[in-house]
Every structure is written in structure tokens, then in C-alpha cells.
Amino acid sequence: LNAGDGTGEHPTQALLDVFTIREEIGTVNGLVITMGKLMASVFYEVSTRTNCSFSAAMQRLGGSVVSMDTVSSSVKKGESFEDSMIMMSTYADVIVLRHPQPGAAKKAASICAKPVLNAGDGTGEHPTQALLDVFTIREEIGTVNGLVITMVGDLKHGRTVHSLAKLLTLYNVQLRYVSPAGLSMPQSVIDFVKSCQVSQSVYGSLEEALPGTDVLYVTRIQKERFESELEYKKCCGKFVVTPQLMTKAKQKMIVMHPLPRLDEILTDFDTDPRAAYFRQAENGVYIRMAVLSLTLGKTSSHVGQL
Ligand code: CP
């Protein structure tokens, strides 16, 4: 049995590779395998999950990754966003961009000759997170239709809840919002959800919103978006998921969080089967494999944003 002959062949590796694709995706036919393709990972804001899962996804598909960030690149020397995007588009087949400015991915897509995927644009959107969130709900509960989904935390600055609320308008759901004063869901998102005739209501406390909730989607208070530490501190610690609080919730429900978390879900709750947030984060790799595969099959078009 040939276990690899120099620069020649490695047939058993090929067998296990095809087996892995069938196990992970269910088929091999019709797939775009990104062998030889290059993804530029461009992060103007910090990230663990989005950055690493996009890179893992690209490499699991057989592609490669080149990275740029604001610490080690010529952004430090004052290079403009536009010039940086032009450069990345000459190197890579697809650009994954995180940026603090809402609309930055759309702007990059108008500059670059390559597809741009929005990996989070400030307080704007996080579309691939919304995709992995809906995928997680389907995996965990088996359906999205008919569910009561409660979003809690910093709904003003949280791009994940903006994109998720919009994506959920494709389903028959009831949305509940719980947030500290001044951090409510932006009117633009409320208006969009309303225009899709999806039910949405605002609750003053988690205790009120929790009964009947099928998905509790918890978000962090985003310190980096506040003008002062004092303003941030006023909003902290209002809504905290504890094992005791969760005795008031359904037994068959899930708790999600895009992560990172600070103190809004106590680690004591992590062993509860309803704690789905780490399974949710793992799903990011599979969803981003699918997004990259679809995108690299259509290299002449830019990828739209939610
Ligand atoms: N969910 C998410 O966007 O996490 P990161 O900021 O770590 O990428």
C-alpha cells in the first residue's frame, strides 16, 4: 500500500479526504473545492471566532490564507483603506473584511475586483454570524418556524442581533427584545422586521421574557462602542444568565451567545445541556466553508450584504 512516495502520490490520504467531504457535507458532487485559491483575512478590529473559523474553513476546503491586520501592516504607516483593499484584491481570490465602520464591506466591494465577505462592520451587520446562528437553531431544535426568540443585552451596538433579526424575518417567529436603557434595538431594524410582518415586543426584564422562550440569544455590552467608561458601567450587569434564573425557563430551549462573553452568562451554566454557545461557535466553520465554497464558485460577482 502506497503511504506516500516522495513528490508522487498519497492515495490513502485522497480516500480519507473524499470520505471526510462526504461525512461533513453529505456529497462530493457539485461542490466547489477551493484547492489553490487564496483568501485574504483583513481585520481592522479584533476577532477570535470569525477570523480563525474563516481561516480554518478556507484551509479545510484546500485553500490558503494571507492575513492583514492593523498592528503589523502599513495601516500603521497611514496607508488608506482604499489602497489596502486594492492591494489585497490583487493577492487573493476572496477578501474577508472586519472593520469598525458600518458599511465598510460594501465600500470595499465597490473598490475590489474580488468578492468581499463582511466579517462584521462596526455596529452594522455580521451576516455570516446570522447564518451560523440560524443553522444552530435548526441543528439544536429541528426547526426555526414557530419559535419565540428572545434577544438580550446590547441590542443597539450588537451587529449580530441586527443581522439575526433581519434573517429571522424569513421565518414565522416571535421576537422579544430585552436591553438596558439606551441600548435598545435600532429603529431601522425594528422598521425592517415590522415591514416583514414579524411579531416583535420589548420586555423590561429577563424574568418576564423568559417563560415561553425557545431561544435566548444573549449579547455582551460592547465596551468599545461607549464614549466613556462611566457610560459603559451604567449598562453593565443588568441581565445575567444564572443557573437559578434558568429554572424559570423551558427545559427544551437553548441559550445562544455569539461570544466573547464577559459576565452576562455565568460559567456555572456551561454544563447545562441548554447552553448551546460553544456548539454554535463550532458551526461557524461549517457555515463559512459553505459561504466560501459558494463565493469562489462565482468569482466575478461581489457578495452582497444583509
Ligand atoms: N462572534 C464573533 O464575531 O466573535 P469574534 O469577535 O471573536 O470574531
Tab-separated table of C-alpha atoms and ligand atoms in Angstrom, residues 46-50 98 126 129 258-259, ligand 1:
chain	number	residue	atom	x	y	z
A	46	VAL	CA	-10.027	42.186	16.865
A	47	SER	CA	-11.628	38.756	16.487
A	48	THR	CA	-11.150	35.196	17.625
A	49	ARG	CA	-14.054	33.190	16.168
A	50	THR	CA	-14.723	34.954	12.864
A	98	ARG	CA	-13.824	43.141	9.542
A	126	HIS	CA	-22.489	40.395	10.829
A	129	GLN	CA	-22.811	35.045	12.160
A	258	PRO	CA	-22.057	34.993	19.630
A	259	LEU	CA	-19.149	35.215	22.122
B	1	CP	N1	-18.885	36.046	17.168
B	1	CP	C1	-17.826	36.824	16.836
B	1	CP	O1	-17.905	37.639	15.914
B	1	CP	O2	-16.718	36.616	17.594
B	1	CP	P1	-15.297	37.285	17.301
B	1	CP	O3	-15.430	38.759	17.556
B	1	CP	O4	-14.339	36.605	18.230
B	1	CP	O5	-14.973	37.036	15.859
